[in-house]
Amino acid sequence: GEAFLARELELTVAQRTEMLSAAERILNDPDLSDLFQPGGRAEAAVIGTSPRLPNLVINGRVDRLVVTPQRVLVIDFKT
């Protein structure tokens, strides 16, 4: 994270530090651990059809996709 943010020349050190801290809080939050478990994918492409509209193809990209034997999590963050 530090190396990525260091490339953003217009950010101050304080801004980069705060952004990195915010990202670490999310990644380490126990309530969000399901989103970041092994096997999860970032920026995952999704494509499919609906039984109601079989001739319509739905195509897009989501921020996180996690598939487990019990469930599928599709996460798209909005700001």
PDB file of N, CA and C in Angstrom:
ATOM      1  N   GLY A   1       0.803  -1.189   0.000  1.00  0.00           N
ATOM      2  CA  GLY A   1       0.000   0.000   0.000  1.00  0.00           C
ATOM      3  C   GLY A   1       0.850   1.258   0.000  1.00  0.00           C
ATOM      4  N   GLU A   2       1.914   1.228   0.781  1.00  0.00           N
ATOM      5  CA  GLU A   2       2.785   2.404   0.838  1.00  0.00           C
ATOM      6  C   GLU A   2       3.409   2.701  -0.524  1.00  0.00           C
ATOM      7  N   ALA A   3       3.878   1.664  -1.208  1.00  0.00           N
ATOM      8  CA  ALA A   3       4.506   1.859  -2.524  1.00  0.00           C
ATOM      9  C   ALA A   3       3.485   2.391  -3.526  1.00  0.00           C
ATOM     10  N   PHE A   4       2.272   1.872  -3.492  1.00  0.00           N
ATOM     11  CA  PHE A   4       1.220   2.336  -4.401  1.00  0.00           C
ATOM     12  C   PHE A   4       0.914   3.808  -4.148  1.00  0.00           C
ATOM     13  N   LEU A   5       0.714   4.168  -2.887  1.00  0.00           N
ATOM     14  CA  LEU A   5       0.363   5.546  -2.560  1.00  0.00           C
ATOM     15  C   LEU A   5       1.517   6.510  -2.787  1.00  0.00           C
ATOM     16  N   ALA A   6       2.748   6.041  -2.687  1.00  0.00           N
ATOM     17  CA  ALA A   6       3.913   6.907  -2.911  1.00  0.00           C
ATOM     18  C   ALA A   6       3.951   7.428  -4.347  1.00  0.00           C
ATOM     19  N   ARG A   7       3.329   6.705  -5.274  1.00  0.00           N
ATOM     20  CA  ARG A   7       3.294   7.145  -6.677  1.00  0.00           C
ATOM     21  C   ARG A   7       2.334   8.303  -6.895  1.00  0.00           C
ATOM     22  N   GLU A   8       1.460   8.541  -5.937  1.00  0.00           N
ATOM     23  CA  GLU A   8       0.487   9.641  -6.037  1.00  0.00           C
ATOM     24  C   GLU A   8       1.140  10.912  -5.503  1.00  0.00           C
ATOM     25  N   LEU A   9       1.818  11.624  -6.371  1.00  0.00           N
ATOM     26  CA  LEU A   9       2.656  12.745  -5.969  1.00  0.00           C
ATOM     27  C   LEU A   9       1.886  13.892  -5.332  1.00  0.00           C
ATOM     28  N   GLU A  10       0.611  14.033  -5.676  1.00  0.00           N
ATOM     29  CA  GLU A  10      -0.141  15.170  -5.138  1.00  0.00           C
ATOM     30  C   GLU A  10      -0.619  14.932  -3.700  1.00  0.00           C
ATOM     31  N   LEU A  11      -0.443  13.737  -3.169  1.00  0.00           N
ATOM     32  CA  LEU A  11      -0.857  13.444  -1.794  1.00  0.00           C
ATOM     33  C   LEU A  11       0.261  13.801  -0.814  1.00  0.00           C
ATOM     34  N   THR A  12      -0.137  14.347   0.322  1.00  0.00           N
ATOM     35  CA  THR A  12       0.846  14.602   1.377  1.00  0.00           C
ATOM     36  C   THR A  12       1.134  13.299   2.113  1.00  0.00           C
ATOM     37  N   VAL A  13       2.195  13.293   2.902  1.00  0.00           N
ATOM     38  CA  VAL A  13       2.520  12.116   3.705  1.00  0.00           C
ATOM     39  C   VAL A  13       1.374  11.812   4.658  1.00  0.00           C
ATOM     40  N   ALA A  14       0.786  12.839   5.235  1.00  0.00           N
ATOM     41  CA  ALA A  14      -0.334  12.638   6.165  1.00  0.00           C
ATOM     42  C   ALA A  14      -1.532  12.013   5.456  1.00  0.00           C
ATOM     43  N   GLN A  15      -1.817  12.450   4.247  1.00  0.00           N
ATOM     44  CA  GLN A  15      -2.934  11.879   3.488  1.00  0.00           C
ATOM     45  C   GLN A  15      -2.664  10.420   3.142  1.00  0.00           C
ATOM     46  N   ARG A  16      -1.448  10.120   2.710  1.00  0.00           N
ATOM     47  CA  ARG A  16      -1.111   8.726   2.385  1.00  0.00           C
ATOM     48  C   ARG A  16      -1.200   7.845   3.618  1.00  0.00           C
ATOM     49  N   THR A  17      -0.734   8.350   4.751  1.00  0.00           N
ATOM     50  CA  THR A  17      -0.789   7.582   5.997  1.00  0.00           C
ATOM     51  C   THR A  17      -2.234   7.297   6.393  1.00  0.00           C
ATOM     52  N   GLU A  18      -3.089   8.296   6.291  1.00  0.00           N
ATOM     53  CA  GLU A  18      -4.508   8.107   6.641  1.00  0.00           C
ATOM     54  C   GLU A  18      -5.183   7.121   5.699  1.00  0.00           C
ATOM     55  N   MET A  19      -4.891   7.214   4.403  1.00  0.00           N
ATOM     56  CA  MET A  19      -5.500   6.290   3.441  1.00  0.00           C
ATOM     57  C   MET A  19      -5.061   4.855   3.717  1.00  0.00           C
ATOM     58  N   LEU A  20      -3.793   4.662   4.006  1.00  0.00           N
ATOM     59  CA  LEU A  20      -3.294   3.326   4.306  1.00  0.00           C
ATOM     60  C   LEU A  20      -3.912   2.795   5.596  1.00  0.00           C
ATOM     61  N   SER A  21      -4.030   3.651   6.602  1.00  0.00           N
ATOM     62  CA  SER A  21      -4.658   3.241   7.872  1.00  0.00           C
ATOM     63  C   SER A  21      -6.115   2.844   7.663  1.00  0.00           C
ATOM     64  N   ALA A  22      -6.834   3.605   6.844  1.00  0.00           N
ATOM     65  CA  ALA A  22      -8.247   3.284   6.575  1.00  0.00           C
ATOM     66  C   ALA A  22      -8.362   1.936   5.877  1.00  0.00           C
ATOM     67  N   ALA A  23      -7.503   1.673   4.899  1.00  0.00           N
ATOM     68  CA  ALA A  23      -7.540   0.390   4.200  1.00  0.00           C
ATOM     69  C   ALA A  23      -7.206  -0.760   5.145  1.00  0.00           C
ATOM     70  N   GLU A  24      -6.227  -0.564   6.007  1.00  0.00           N
ATOM     71  CA  GLU A  24      -5.853  -1.620   6.964  1.00  0.00           C
ATOM     72  C   GLU A  24      -6.977  -1.896   7.950  1.00  0.00           C
ATOM     73  N   ARG A  25      -7.702  -0.843   8.372  1.00  0.00           N
ATOM     74  CA  ARG A  25      -8.838  -1.051   9.288  1.00  0.00           C
ATOM     75  C   ARG A  25      -9.896  -1.935   8.633  1.00  0.00           C
ATOM     76  N   ILE A  26     -10.165  -1.706   7.366  1.00  0.00           N
ATOM     77  CA  ILE A  26     -11.161  -2.511   6.656  1.00  0.00           C
ATOM     78  C   ILE A  26     -10.677  -3.947   6.517  1.00  0.00           C
ATOM     79  N   LEU A  27      -9.436  -4.116   6.082  1.00  0.00           N
ATOM     80  CA  LEU A  27      -8.900  -5.465   5.867  1.00  0.00           C
ATOM     81  C   LEU A  27      -8.818  -6.271   7.156  1.00  0.00           C
ATOM     82  N   ASN A  28      -8.635  -5.593   8.282  1.00  0.00           N
ATOM     83  CA  ASN A  28      -8.481  -6.291   9.564  1.00  0.00           C
ATOM     84  C   ASN A  28      -9.752  -6.316  10.405  1.00  0.00           C
ATOM     85  N   ASP A  29     -10.849  -5.793   9.895  1.00  0.00           N
ATOM     86  CA  ASP A  29     -12.113  -5.762  10.639  1.00  0.00           C
ATOM     87  C   ASP A  29     -12.724  -7.168  10.646  1.00  0.00           C
ATOM     88  N   PRO A  30     -12.912  -7.759  11.834  1.00  0.00           N
ATOM     89  CA  PRO A  30     -13.468  -9.112  11.902  1.00  0.00           C
ATOM     90  C   PRO A  30     -14.852  -9.232  11.264  1.00  0.00           C
ATOM     91  N   ASP A  31     -15.641  -8.155  11.290  1.00  0.00           N
ATOM     92  CA  ASP A  31     -16.976  -8.195  10.692  1.00  0.00           C
ATOM     93  C   ASP A  31     -16.928  -8.277   9.165  1.00  0.00           C
ATOM     94  N   LEU A  32     -15.789  -7.941   8.574  1.00  0.00           N
ATOM     95  CA  LEU A  32     -15.651  -7.968   7.116  1.00  0.00           C
ATOM     96  C   LEU A  32     -14.753  -9.101   6.636  1.00  0.00           C
ATOM     97  N   SER A  33     -14.358  -9.979   7.530  1.00  0.00           N
ATOM     98  CA  SER A  33     -13.384 -11.022   7.183  1.00  0.00           C
ATOM     99  C   SER A  33     -13.874 -11.941   6.060  1.00  0.00           C
ATOM    100  N   ASP A  34     -15.174 -12.160   5.956  1.00  0.00           N
ATOM    101  CA  ASP A  34     -15.690 -13.013   4.871  1.00  0.00           C
ATOM    102  C   ASP A  34     -15.374 -12.435   3.488  1.00  0.00           C
ATOM    103  N   LEU A  35     -15.296 -11.119   3.403  1.00  0.00           N
ATOM    104  CA  LEU A  35     -15.048 -10.485   2.112  1.00  0.00           C
ATOM    105  C   LEU A  35     -13.627 -10.690   1.613  1.00  0.00           C
ATOM    106  N   PHE A  36     -12.700 -10.927   2.537  1.00  0.00           N
ATOM    107  CA  PHE A  36     -11.286 -10.979   2.177  1.00  0.00           C
ATOM    108  C   PHE A  36     -10.663 -12.338   2.460  1.00  0.00           C
ATOM    109  N   GLN A  37     -11.471 -13.371   2.498  1.00  0.00           N
ATOM    110  CA  GLN A  37     -10.941 -14.707   2.753  1.00  0.00           C
ATOM    111  C   GLN A  37     -10.203 -15.249   1.534  1.00  0.00           C
ATOM    112  N   PRO A  38      -9.348 -16.243   1.741  1.00  0.00           N
ATOM    113  CA  PRO A  38      -8.622 -16.830   0.604  1.00  0.00           C
ATOM    114  C   PRO A  38      -9.598 -17.313  -0.468  1.00  0.00           C
ATOM    115  N   GLY A  39      -9.207 -17.098  -1.701  1.00  0.00           N
ATOM    116  CA  GLY A  39     -10.051 -17.489  -2.819  1.00  0.00           C
ATOM    117  C   GLY A  39     -10.955 -16.384  -3.319  1.00  0.00           C
ATOM    118  N   GLY A  40     -11.069 -15.305  -2.535  1.00  0.00           N
ATOM    119  CA  GLY A  40     -11.856 -14.170  -2.990  1.00  0.00           C
ATOM    120  C   GLY A  40     -11.137 -13.482  -4.143  1.00  0.00           C
ATOM    121  N   ARG A  41     -11.921 -12.893  -5.021  1.00  0.00           N
ATOM    122  CA  ARG A  41     -11.338 -12.233  -6.190  1.00  0.00           C
ATOM    123  C   ARG A  41     -11.724 -10.767  -6.216  1.00  0.00           C
ATOM    124  N   ALA A  42     -10.756  -9.931  -6.540  1.00  0.00           N
ATOM    125  CA  ALA A  42     -10.996  -8.498  -6.698  1.00  0.00           C
ATOM    126  C   ALA A  42     -11.265  -8.185  -8.164  1.00  0.00           C
ATOM    127  N   GLU A  43     -12.136  -7.207  -8.399  1.00  0.00           N
ATOM    128  CA  GLU A  43     -12.446  -6.777  -9.764  1.00  0.00           C
ATOM    129  C   GLU A  43     -12.819  -7.970 -10.643  1.00  0.00           C
ATOM    130  N   ALA A  44     -13.769  -8.749 -10.168  1.00  0.00           N
ATOM    131  CA  ALA A  44     -14.170  -9.978 -10.848  1.00  0.00           C
ATOM    132  C   ALA A  44     -15.207  -9.691 -11.936  1.00  0.00           C
ATOM    133  N   ALA A  45     -14.963 -10.252 -13.097  1.00  0.00           N
ATOM    134  CA  ALA A  45     -15.928 -10.154 -14.189  1.00  0.00           C
ATOM    135  C   ALA A  45     -17.055 -11.151 -13.936  1.00  0.00           C
ATOM    136  N   VAL A  46     -18.277 -10.714 -14.144  1.00  0.00           N
ATOM    137  CA  VAL A  46     -19.442 -11.596 -14.000  1.00  0.00           C
ATOM    138  C   VAL A  46     -20.280 -11.512 -15.270  1.00  0.00           C
ATOM    139  N   ILE A  47     -20.827 -12.633 -15.652  1.00  0.00           N
ATOM    140  CA  ILE A  47     -21.683 -12.685 -16.832  1.00  0.00           C
ATOM    141  C   ILE A  47     -22.712 -13.791 -16.608  1.00  0.00           C
ATOM    142  N   GLY A  48     -23.914 -13.578 -17.065  1.00  0.00           N
ATOM    143  CA  GLY A  48     -24.940 -14.597 -16.895  1.00  0.00           C
ATOM    144  C   GLY A  48     -26.243 -14.191 -17.556  1.00  0.00           C
ATOM    145  N   THR A  49     -27.219 -15.049 -17.384  1.00  0.00           N
ATOM    146  CA  THR A  49     -28.552 -14.786 -17.904  1.00  0.00           C
ATOM    147  C   THR A  49     -29.560 -14.989 -16.786  1.00  0.00           C
ATOM    148  N   SER A  50     -30.763 -14.567 -17.038  1.00  0.00           N
ATOM    149  CA  SER A  50     -31.853 -14.723 -16.085  1.00  0.00           C
ATOM    150  C   SER A  50     -32.861 -15.710 -16.658  1.00  0.00           C
ATOM    151  N   PRO A  51     -33.404 -16.612 -15.825  1.00  0.00           N
ATOM    152  CA  PRO A  51     -34.432 -17.510 -16.340  1.00  0.00           C
ATOM    153  C   PRO A  51     -35.659 -16.745 -16.849  1.00  0.00           C
ATOM    154  N   ARG A  52     -35.884 -15.553 -16.315  1.00  0.00           N
ATOM    155  CA  ARG A  52     -37.028 -14.746 -16.758  1.00  0.00           C
ATOM    156  C   ARG A  52     -36.791 -14.087 -18.114  1.00  0.00           C
ATOM    157  N   LEU A  53     -35.522 -13.783 -18.405  1.00  0.00           N
ATOM    158  CA  LEU A  53     -35.169 -13.118 -19.662  1.00  0.00           C
ATOM    159  C   LEU A  53     -33.989 -13.864 -20.293  1.00  0.00           C
ATOM    160  N   PRO A  54     -34.218 -15.052 -20.808  1.00  0.00           N
ATOM    161  CA  PRO A  54     -33.101 -15.895 -21.272  1.00  0.00           C
ATOM    162  C   PRO A  54     -32.318 -15.303 -22.441  1.00  0.00           C
ATOM    163  N   ASN A  55     -32.881 -14.369 -23.179  1.00  0.00           N
ATOM    164  CA  ASN A  55     -32.164 -13.767 -24.305  1.00  0.00           C
ATOM    165  C   ASN A  55     -31.353 -12.539 -23.900  1.00  0.00           C
ATOM    166  N   LEU A  56     -31.436 -12.166 -22.636  1.00  0.00           N
ATOM    167  CA  LEU A  56     -30.703 -11.008 -22.135  1.00  0.00           C
ATOM    168  C   LEU A  56     -29.450 -11.483 -21.414  1.00  0.00           C
ATOM    169  N   VAL A  57     -28.292 -11.009 -21.823  1.00  0.00           N
ATOM    170  CA  VAL A  57     -27.035 -11.345 -21.163  1.00  0.00           C
ATOM    171  C   VAL A  57     -26.665 -10.196 -20.228  1.00  0.00           C
ATOM    172  N   ILE A  58     -26.369 -10.545 -18.997  1.00  0.00           N
ATOM    173  CA  ILE A  58     -25.959  -9.564 -17.994  1.00  0.00           C
ATOM    174  C   ILE A  58     -24.452  -9.678 -17.863  1.00  0.00           C
ATOM    175  N   ASN A  59     -23.748  -8.562 -18.041  1.00  0.00           N
ATOM    176  CA  ASN A  59     -22.287  -8.577 -18.062  1.00  0.00           C
ATOM    177  C   ASN A  59     -21.778  -7.385 -17.265  1.00  0.00           C
ATOM    178  N   GLY A  60     -20.824  -7.619 -16.359  1.00  0.00           N
ATOM    179  CA  GLY A  60     -20.287  -6.510 -15.580  1.00  0.00           C
ATOM    180  C   GLY A  60     -19.067  -6.917 -14.780  1.00  0.00           C
ATOM    181  N   ARG A  61     -18.669  -6.028 -13.897  1.00  0.00           N
ATOM    182  CA  ARG A  61     -17.507  -6.258 -13.038  1.00  0.00           C
ATOM    183  C   ARG A  61     -17.893  -5.834 -11.627  1.00  0.00           C
ATOM    184  N   VAL A  62     -17.533  -6.660 -10.648  1.00  0.00           N
ATOM    185  CA  VAL A  62     -17.825  -6.341  -9.249  1.00  0.00           C
ATOM    186  C   VAL A  62     -16.512  -6.192  -8.491  1.00  0.00           C
ATOM    187  N   ASP A  63     -16.574  -5.460  -7.391  1.00  0.00           N
ATOM    188  CA  ASP A  63     -15.361  -5.190  -6.623  1.00  0.00           C
ATOM    189  C   ASP A  63     -14.781  -6.442  -5.962  1.00  0.00           C
ATOM    190  N   ARG A  64     -15.635  -7.294  -5.427  1.00  0.00           N
ATOM    191  CA  ARG A  64     -15.171  -8.530  -4.784  1.00  0.00           C
ATOM    192  C   ARG A  64     -16.148  -9.642  -5.112  1.00  0.00           C
ATOM    193  N   LEU A  65     -15.627 -10.842  -5.312  1.00  0.00           N
ATOM    194  CA  LEU A  65     -16.437 -12.034  -5.524  1.00  0.00           C
ATOM    195  C   LEU A  65     -15.823 -13.141  -4.680  1.00  0.00           C
ATOM    196  N   VAL A  66     -16.633 -13.716  -3.791  1.00  0.00           N
ATOM    197  CA  VAL A  66     -16.176 -14.793  -2.923  1.00  0.00           C
ATOM    198  C   VAL A  66     -17.142 -15.958  -3.089  1.00  0.00           C
ATOM    199  N   VAL A  67     -16.625 -17.096  -3.500  1.00  0.00           N
ATOM    200  CA  VAL A  67     -17.443 -18.296  -3.673  1.00  0.00           C
ATOM    201  C   VAL A  67     -16.979 -19.332  -2.669  1.00  0.00           C
ATOM    202  N   THR A  68     -17.898 -19.781  -1.820  1.00  0.00           N
ATOM    203  CA  THR A  68     -17.602 -20.836  -0.854  1.00  0.00           C
ATOM    204  C   THR A  68     -18.605 -21.974  -1.086  1.00  0.00           C
ATOM    205  N   PRO A  69     -18.378 -23.117  -0.475  1.00  0.00           N
ATOM    206  CA  PRO A  69     -19.364 -24.198  -0.617  1.00  0.00           C
ATOM    207  C   PRO A  69     -20.753 -23.816  -0.094  1.00  0.00           C
ATOM    208  N   GLN A  70     -20.815 -22.857   0.827  1.00  0.00           N
ATOM    209  CA  GLN A  70     -22.099 -22.473   1.429  1.00  0.00           C
ATOM    210  C   GLN A  70     -22.804 -21.314   0.727  1.00  0.00           C
ATOM    211  N   ARG A  71     -22.012 -20.417   0.092  1.00  0.00           N
ATOM    212  CA  ARG A  71     -22.651 -19.229  -0.478  1.00  0.00           C
ATOM    213  C   ARG A  71     -21.747 -18.521  -1.476  1.00  0.00           C
ATOM    214  N   VAL A  72     -22.351 -17.583  -2.178  1.00  0.00           N
ATOM    215  CA  VAL A  72     -21.634 -16.709  -3.103  1.00  0.00           C
ATOM    216  C   VAL A  72     -21.849 -15.278  -2.620  1.00  0.00           C
ATOM    217  N   LEU A  73     -20.752 -14.561  -2.385  1.00  0.00           N
ATOM    218  CA  LEU A  73     -20.824 -13.155  -1.990  1.00  0.00           C
ATOM    219  C   LEU A  73     -20.421 -12.306  -3.194  1.00  0.00           C
ATOM    220  N   VAL A  74     -21.282 -11.380  -3.562  1.00  0.00           N
ATOM    221  CA  VAL A  74     -20.995 -10.435  -4.635  1.00  0.00           C
ATOM    222  C   VAL A  74     -21.000  -9.056  -3.979  1.00  0.00           C
ATOM    223  N   ILE A  75     -19.855  -8.388  -3.984  1.00  0.00           N
ATOM    224  CA  ILE A  75     -19.707  -7.122  -3.288  1.00  0.00           C
ATOM    225  C   ILE A  75     -19.314  -6.043  -4.263  1.00  0.00           C
ATOM    226  N   ASP A  76     -20.044  -4.929  -4.262  1.00  0.00           N
ATOM    227  CA  ASP A  76     -19.700  -3.798  -5.094  1.00  0.00           C
ATOM    228  C   ASP A  76     -19.747  -2.559  -4.216  1.00  0.00           C
ATOM    229  N   PHE A  77     -18.601  -1.995  -3.911  1.00  0.00           N
ATOM    230  CA  PHE A  77     -18.493  -0.842  -3.028  1.00  0.00           C
ATOM    231  C   PHE A  77     -18.953   0.420  -3.740  1.00  0.00           C
ATOM    232  N   LYS A  78     -19.617   1.268  -3.026  1.00  0.00           N
ATOM    233  CA  LYS A  78     -20.048   2.568  -3.560  1.00  0.00           C
ATOM    234  C   LYS A  78     -19.577   3.664  -2.614  1.00  0.00           C
ATOM    235  N   THR A  79     -19.180   4.792  -3.186  1.00  0.00           N
ATOM    236  CA  THR A  79     -18.769   5.918  -2.351  1.00  0.00           C
ATOM    237  C   THR A  79     -19.683   7.089  -2.589  1.00  0.00           C
TER     238      THR A  79
END
